[in-house]
PDB file of C-alpha atoms in Angstrom:
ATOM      1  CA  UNK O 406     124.394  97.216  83.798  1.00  0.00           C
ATOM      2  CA  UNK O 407     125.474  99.750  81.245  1.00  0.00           C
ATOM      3  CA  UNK O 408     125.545  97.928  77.616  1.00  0.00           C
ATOM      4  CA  UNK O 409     127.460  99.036  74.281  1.00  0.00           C
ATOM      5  CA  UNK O 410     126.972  96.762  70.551  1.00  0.00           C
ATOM      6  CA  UNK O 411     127.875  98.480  68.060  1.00  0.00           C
ATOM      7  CA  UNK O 412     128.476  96.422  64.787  1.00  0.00           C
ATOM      8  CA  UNK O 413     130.840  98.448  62.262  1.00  0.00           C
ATOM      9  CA  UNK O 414     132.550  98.964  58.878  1.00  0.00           C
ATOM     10  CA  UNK O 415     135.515 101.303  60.433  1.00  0.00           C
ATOM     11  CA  UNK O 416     138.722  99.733  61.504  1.00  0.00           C
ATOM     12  CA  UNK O 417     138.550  99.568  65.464  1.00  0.00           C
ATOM     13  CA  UNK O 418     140.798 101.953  66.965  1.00  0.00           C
ATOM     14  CA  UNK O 419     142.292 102.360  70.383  1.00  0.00           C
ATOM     15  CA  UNK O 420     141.629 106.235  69.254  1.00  0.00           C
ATOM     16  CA  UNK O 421     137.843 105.632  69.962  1.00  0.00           C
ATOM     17  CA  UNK O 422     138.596 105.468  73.372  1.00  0.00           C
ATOM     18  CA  UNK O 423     137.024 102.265  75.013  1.00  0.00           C
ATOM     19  CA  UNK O 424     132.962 102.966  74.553  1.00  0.00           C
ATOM     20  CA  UNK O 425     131.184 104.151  77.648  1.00  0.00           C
ATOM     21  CA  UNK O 426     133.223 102.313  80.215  1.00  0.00           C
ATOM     22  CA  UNK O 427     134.491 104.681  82.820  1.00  0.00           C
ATOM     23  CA  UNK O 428     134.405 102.741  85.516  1.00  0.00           C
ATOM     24  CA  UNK O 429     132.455 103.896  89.305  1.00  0.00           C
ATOM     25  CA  UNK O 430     134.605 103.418  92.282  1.00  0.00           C
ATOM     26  CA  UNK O 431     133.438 101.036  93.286  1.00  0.00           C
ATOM     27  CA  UNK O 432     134.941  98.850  90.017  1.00  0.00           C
ATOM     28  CA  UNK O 433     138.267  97.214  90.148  1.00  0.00           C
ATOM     29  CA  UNK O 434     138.629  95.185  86.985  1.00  0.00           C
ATOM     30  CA  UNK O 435     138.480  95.834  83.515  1.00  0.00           C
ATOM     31  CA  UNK O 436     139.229  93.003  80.947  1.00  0.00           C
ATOM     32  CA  UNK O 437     139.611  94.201  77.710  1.00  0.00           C
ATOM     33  CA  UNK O 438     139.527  91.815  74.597  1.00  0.00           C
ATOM     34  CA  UNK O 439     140.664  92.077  71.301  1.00  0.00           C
ATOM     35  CA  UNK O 440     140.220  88.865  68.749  1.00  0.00           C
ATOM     36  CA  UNK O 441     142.502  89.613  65.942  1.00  0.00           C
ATOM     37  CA  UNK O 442     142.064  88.361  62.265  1.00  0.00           C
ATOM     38  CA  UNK O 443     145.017  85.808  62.085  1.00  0.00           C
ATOM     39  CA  UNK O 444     146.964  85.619  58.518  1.00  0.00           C
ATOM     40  CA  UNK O 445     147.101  81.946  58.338  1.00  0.00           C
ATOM     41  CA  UNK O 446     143.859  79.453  58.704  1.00  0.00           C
ATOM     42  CA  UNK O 447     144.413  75.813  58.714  1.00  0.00           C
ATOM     43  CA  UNK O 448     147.623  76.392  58.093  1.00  0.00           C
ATOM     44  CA  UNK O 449     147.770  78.453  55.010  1.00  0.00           C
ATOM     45  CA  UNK O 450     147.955  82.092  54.555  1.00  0.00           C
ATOM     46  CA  UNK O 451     144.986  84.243  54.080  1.00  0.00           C
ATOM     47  CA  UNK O 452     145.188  88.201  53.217  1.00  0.00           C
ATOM     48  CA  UNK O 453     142.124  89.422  55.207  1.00  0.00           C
ATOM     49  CA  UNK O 454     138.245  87.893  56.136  1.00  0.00           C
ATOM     50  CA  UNK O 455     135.004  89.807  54.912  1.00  0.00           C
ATOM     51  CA  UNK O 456     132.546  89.393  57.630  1.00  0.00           C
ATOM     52  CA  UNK O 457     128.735  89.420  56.637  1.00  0.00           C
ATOM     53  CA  UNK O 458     126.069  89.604  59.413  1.00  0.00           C
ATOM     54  CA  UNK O 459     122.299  90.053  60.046  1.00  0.00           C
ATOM     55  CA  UNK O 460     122.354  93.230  61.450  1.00  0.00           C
ATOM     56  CA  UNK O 461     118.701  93.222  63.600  1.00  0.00           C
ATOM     57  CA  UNK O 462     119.425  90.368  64.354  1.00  0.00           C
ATOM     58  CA  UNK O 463     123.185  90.213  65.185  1.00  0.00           C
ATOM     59  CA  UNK O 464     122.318  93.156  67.943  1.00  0.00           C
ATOM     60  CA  UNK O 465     119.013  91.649  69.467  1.00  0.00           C
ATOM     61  CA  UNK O 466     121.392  88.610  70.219  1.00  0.00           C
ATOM     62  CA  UNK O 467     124.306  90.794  71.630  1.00  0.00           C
ATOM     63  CA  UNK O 468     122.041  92.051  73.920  1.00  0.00           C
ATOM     64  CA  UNK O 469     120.158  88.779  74.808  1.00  0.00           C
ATOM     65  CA  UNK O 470     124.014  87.493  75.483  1.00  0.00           C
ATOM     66  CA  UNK O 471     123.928  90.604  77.623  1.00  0.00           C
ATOM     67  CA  UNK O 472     121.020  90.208  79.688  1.00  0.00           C
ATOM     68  CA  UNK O 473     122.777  86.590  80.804  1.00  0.00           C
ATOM     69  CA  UNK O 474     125.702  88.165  81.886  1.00  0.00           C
ATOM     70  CA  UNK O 475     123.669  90.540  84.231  1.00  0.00           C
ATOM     71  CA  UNK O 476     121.984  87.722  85.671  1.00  0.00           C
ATOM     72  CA  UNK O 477     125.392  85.241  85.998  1.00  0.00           C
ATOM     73  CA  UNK O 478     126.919  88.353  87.353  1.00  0.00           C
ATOM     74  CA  UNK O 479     125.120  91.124  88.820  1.00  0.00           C
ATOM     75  CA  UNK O 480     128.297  92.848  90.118  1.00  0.00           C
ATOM     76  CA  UNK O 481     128.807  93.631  86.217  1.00  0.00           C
ATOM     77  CA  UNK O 482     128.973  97.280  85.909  1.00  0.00           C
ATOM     78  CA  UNK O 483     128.768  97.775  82.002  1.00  0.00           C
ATOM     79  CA  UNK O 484     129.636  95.630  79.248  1.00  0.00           C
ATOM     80  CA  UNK O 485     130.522  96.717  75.675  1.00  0.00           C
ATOM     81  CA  UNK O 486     131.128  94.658  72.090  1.00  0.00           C
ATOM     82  CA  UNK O 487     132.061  95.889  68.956  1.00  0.00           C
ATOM     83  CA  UNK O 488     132.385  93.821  65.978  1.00  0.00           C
ATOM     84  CA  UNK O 489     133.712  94.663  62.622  1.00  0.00           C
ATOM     85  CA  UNK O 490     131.575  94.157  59.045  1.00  0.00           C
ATOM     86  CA  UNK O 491     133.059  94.198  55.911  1.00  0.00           C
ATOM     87  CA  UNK O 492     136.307  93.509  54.899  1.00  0.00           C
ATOM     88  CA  UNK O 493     139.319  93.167  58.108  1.00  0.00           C
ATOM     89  CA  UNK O 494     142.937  92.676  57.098  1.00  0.00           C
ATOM     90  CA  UNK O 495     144.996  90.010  58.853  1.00  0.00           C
ATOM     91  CA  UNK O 496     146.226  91.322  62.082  1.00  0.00           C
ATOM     92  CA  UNK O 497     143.612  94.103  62.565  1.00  0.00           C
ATOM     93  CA  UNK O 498     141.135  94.014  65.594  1.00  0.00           C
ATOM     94  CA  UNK O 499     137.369  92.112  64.545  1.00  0.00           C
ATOM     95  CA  UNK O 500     136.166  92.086  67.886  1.00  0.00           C
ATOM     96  CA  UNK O 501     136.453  93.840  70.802  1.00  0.00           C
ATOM     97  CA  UNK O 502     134.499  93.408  73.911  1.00  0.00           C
ATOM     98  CA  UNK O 503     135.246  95.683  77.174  1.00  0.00           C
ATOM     99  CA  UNK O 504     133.639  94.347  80.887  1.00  0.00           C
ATOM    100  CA  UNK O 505     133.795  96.729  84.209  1.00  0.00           C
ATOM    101  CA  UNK O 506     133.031  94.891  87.187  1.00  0.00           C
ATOM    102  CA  UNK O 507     134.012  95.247  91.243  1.00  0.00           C
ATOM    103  CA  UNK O 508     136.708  91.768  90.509  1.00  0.00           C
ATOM    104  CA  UNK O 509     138.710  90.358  88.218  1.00  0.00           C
ATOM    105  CA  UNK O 510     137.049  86.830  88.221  1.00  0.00           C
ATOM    106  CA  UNK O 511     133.532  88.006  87.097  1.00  0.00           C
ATOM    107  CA  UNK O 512     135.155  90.732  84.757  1.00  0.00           C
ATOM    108  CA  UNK O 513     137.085  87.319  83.159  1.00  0.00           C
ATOM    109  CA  UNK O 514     134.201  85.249  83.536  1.00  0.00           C
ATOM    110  CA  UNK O 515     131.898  87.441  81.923  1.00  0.00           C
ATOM    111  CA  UNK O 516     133.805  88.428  79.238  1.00  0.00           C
ATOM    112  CA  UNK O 517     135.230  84.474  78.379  1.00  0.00           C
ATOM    113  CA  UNK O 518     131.412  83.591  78.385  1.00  0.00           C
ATOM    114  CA  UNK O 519     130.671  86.732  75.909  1.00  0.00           C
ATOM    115  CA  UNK O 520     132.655  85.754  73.488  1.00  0.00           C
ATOM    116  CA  UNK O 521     132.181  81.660  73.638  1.00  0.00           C
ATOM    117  CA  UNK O 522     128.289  82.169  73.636  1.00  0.00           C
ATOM    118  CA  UNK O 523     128.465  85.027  70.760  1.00  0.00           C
ATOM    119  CA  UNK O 524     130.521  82.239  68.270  1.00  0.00           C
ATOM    120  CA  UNK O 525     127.016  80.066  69.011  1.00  0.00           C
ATOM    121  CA  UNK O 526     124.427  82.823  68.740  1.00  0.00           C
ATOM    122  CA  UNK O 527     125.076  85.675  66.820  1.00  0.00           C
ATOM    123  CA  UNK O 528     124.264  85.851  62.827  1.00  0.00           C
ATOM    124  CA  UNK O 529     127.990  86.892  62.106  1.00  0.00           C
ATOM    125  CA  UNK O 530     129.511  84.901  58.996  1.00  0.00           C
ATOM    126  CA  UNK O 531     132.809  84.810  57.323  1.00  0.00           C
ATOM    127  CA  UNK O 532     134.136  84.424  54.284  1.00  0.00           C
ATOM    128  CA  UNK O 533     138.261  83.549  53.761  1.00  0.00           C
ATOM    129  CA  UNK O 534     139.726  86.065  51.286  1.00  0.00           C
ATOM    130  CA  UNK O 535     143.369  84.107  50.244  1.00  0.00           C
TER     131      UNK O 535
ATOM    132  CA  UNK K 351      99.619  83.111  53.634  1.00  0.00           C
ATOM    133  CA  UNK K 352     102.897  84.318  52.795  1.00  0.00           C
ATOM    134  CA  UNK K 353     106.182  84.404  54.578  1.00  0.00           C
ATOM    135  CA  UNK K 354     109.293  85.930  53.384  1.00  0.00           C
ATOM    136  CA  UNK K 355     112.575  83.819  53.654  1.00  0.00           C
ATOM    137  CA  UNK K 356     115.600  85.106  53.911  1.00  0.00           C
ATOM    138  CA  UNK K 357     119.246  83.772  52.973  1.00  0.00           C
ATOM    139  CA  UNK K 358     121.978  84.248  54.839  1.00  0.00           C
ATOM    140  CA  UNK K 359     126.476  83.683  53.799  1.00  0.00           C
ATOM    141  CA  UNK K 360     126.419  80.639  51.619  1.00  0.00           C
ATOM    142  CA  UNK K 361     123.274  79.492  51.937  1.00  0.00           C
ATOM    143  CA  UNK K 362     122.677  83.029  49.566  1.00  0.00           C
ATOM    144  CA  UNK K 363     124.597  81.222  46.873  1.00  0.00           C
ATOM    145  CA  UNK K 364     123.027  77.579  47.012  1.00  0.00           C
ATOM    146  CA  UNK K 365     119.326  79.711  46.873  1.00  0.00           C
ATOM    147  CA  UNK K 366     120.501  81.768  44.044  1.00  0.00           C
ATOM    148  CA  UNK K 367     119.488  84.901  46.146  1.00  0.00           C
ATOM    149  CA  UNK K 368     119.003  86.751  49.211  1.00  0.00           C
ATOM    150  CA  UNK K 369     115.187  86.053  49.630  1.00  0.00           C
ATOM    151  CA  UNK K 370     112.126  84.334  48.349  1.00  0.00           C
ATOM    152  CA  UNK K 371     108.179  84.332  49.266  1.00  0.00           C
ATOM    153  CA  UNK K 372     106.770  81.028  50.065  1.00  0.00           C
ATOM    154  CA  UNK K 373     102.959  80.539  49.963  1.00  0.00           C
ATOM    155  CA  UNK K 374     101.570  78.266  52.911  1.00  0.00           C
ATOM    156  CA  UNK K 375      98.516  76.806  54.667  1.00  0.00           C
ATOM    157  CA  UNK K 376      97.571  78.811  57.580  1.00  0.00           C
ATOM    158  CA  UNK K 377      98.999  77.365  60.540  1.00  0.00           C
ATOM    159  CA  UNK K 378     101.890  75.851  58.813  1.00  0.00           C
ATOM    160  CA  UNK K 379     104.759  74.664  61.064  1.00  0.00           C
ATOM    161  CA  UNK K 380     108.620  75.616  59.795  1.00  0.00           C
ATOM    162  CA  UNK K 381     108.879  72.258  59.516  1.00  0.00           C
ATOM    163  CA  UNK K 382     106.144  72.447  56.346  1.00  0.00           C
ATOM    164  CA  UNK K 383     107.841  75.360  55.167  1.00  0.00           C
ATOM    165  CA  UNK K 384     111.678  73.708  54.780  1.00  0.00           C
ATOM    166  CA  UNK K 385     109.813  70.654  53.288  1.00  0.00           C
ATOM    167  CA  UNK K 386     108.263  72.641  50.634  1.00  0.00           C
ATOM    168  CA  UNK K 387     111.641  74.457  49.903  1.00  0.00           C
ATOM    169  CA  UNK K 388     113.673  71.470  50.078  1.00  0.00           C
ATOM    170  CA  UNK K 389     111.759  70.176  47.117  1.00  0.00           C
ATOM    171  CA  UNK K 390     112.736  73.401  44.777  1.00  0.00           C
ATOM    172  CA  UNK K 391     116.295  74.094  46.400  1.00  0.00           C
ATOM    173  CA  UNK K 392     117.628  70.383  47.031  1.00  0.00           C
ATOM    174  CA  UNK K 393     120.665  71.917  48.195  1.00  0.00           C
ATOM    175  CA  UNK K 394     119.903  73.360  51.078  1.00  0.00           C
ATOM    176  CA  UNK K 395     118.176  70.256  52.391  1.00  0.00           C
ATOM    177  CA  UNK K 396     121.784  68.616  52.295  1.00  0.00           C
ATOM    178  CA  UNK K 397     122.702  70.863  54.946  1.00  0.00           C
ATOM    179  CA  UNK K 398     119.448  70.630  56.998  1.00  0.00           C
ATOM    180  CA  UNK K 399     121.320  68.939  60.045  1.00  0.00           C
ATOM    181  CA  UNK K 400     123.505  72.027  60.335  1.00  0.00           C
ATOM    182  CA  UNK K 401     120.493  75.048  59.372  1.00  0.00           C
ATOM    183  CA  UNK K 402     119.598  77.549  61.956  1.00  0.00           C
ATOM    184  CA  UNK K 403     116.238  79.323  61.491  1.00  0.00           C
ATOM    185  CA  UNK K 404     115.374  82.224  62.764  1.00  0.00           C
ATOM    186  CA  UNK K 405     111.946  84.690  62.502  1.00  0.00           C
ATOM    187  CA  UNK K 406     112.169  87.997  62.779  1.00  0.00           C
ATOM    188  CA  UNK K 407     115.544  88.021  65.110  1.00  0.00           C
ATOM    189  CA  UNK K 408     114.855  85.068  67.555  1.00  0.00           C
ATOM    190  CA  UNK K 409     116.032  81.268  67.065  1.00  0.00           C
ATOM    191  CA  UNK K 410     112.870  78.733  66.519  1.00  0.00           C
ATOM    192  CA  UNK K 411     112.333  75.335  65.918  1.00  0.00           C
ATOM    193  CA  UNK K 412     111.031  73.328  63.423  1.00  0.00           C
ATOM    194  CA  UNK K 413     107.505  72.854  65.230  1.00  0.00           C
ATOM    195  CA  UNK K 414     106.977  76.779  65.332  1.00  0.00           C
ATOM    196  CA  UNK K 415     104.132  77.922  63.807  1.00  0.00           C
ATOM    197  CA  UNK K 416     104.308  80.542  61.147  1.00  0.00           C
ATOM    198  CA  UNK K 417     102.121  83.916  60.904  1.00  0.00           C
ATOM    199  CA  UNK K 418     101.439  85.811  57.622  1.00  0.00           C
ATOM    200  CA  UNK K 419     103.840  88.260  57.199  1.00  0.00           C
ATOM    201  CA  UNK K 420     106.697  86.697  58.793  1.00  0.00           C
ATOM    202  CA  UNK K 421     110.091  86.749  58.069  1.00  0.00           C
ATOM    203  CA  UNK K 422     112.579  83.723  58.475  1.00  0.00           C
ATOM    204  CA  UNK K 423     115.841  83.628  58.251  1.00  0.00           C
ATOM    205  CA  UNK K 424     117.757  80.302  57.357  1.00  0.00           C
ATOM    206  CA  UNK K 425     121.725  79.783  57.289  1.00  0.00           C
ATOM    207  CA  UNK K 426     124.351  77.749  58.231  1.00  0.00           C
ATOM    208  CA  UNK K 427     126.557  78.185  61.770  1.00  0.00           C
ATOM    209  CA  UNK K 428     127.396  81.371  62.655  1.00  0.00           C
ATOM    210  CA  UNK K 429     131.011  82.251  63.240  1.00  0.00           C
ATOM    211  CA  UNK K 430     131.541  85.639  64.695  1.00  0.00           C
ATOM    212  CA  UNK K 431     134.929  86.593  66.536  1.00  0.00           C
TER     213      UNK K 431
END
């Protein structure tokens, strides 16, 4: 399984291109997440969140998160996440995770669990700026 | 021996800064270590229940046994996404 984490302080851009995905032809689905910085939490506005990680650490988790998905689902052909540091205006992109796989199921599946398991495991923090 | 611990979002700001060095028994448990820091940073032993502890870059318990040299990390849940 081919595996992108890249953690960064750039806005994420559809202009990147989606990070070493191109799928084999043997792939049918690719899911392709974006979680987007909302401009209200618990009900009140907020201007932007600054996120604060441990970098070593955030990425040795990623890819422990990773090595799960290839054994839930071996049909995975690559996975990729990239997460935003720093500051992130409401509405931009913080995370973005891209999975290749033969089917749609795993490629949902794998991604879903990605995601879930990375808001138990991975040193990412944030901090509401009103 | 000593072990460098490391503080991580808020738990930076109830330390008063990103890292101390503790000084410990050989063969002390984390459990020993968050006892001793507990006593000098009663703050952080309100949120105990909640902590996550890391060395180096993998998740341990309170019964691991430190090494000289090693790094923890302590902070609250993480909330990436």
């Amino acid at each position: 399984m081919r595996r992108t984490i890249l953690l960064t302080r750039d806005p994420i851009s559809e202009l990147w291109g989606m990070p070493d995905v191109a799928p084999s032809t043997a792939m049918g689905a690719i899911v392709n997440f974006h979680g987007v910085v909302r401009a209200t939490e618990a009900g009140e506005p907020i201007v932007a969140i600054e996120y604060e990680a441990h970098e070593p650490m955030a990425v040795h988790q990623f890819g422990l998160l990773m090595n799960r998905v290839e054994q839930n689902w071996p049909q995975v052909e690559s996975v990729s996440v990239v997460h935003r540091l720093g500051r992130v205006e409401a509405g931009e992109v913080s995370v973005w995770v891209v999975v290749v796989a033969p089917h749609r199921a795993e490629a949902f599946a794998a991604c879903q669990f990605l995601i879930d398991e990375m808001k138990q495991t991975v040193p990412i923090w944030k901090r509401i700026l009103r | 021996m000593r072990v460098r611990v490391l503080f991580w979002s808020y738990f930076r700001d109830l330390a008063g800064g990103d890292e101390i060095m503790e000084v410990l028994s050989p063969g002390a448990t984390i459990a020993q270590l968050l006892e001793q820091l507990h006593r000098r940073i009663p703050r952080l032993a309100a949120l105990q229940k909640s902590t996550l502890i890391a060395v180096g870059m993998d998740y341990q318990d309170k019964d691991y046994v430190l090494k000289d040299g090693d790094e923890v990390s302590l902070f609250p849940p993480v909330q990436g996404g």
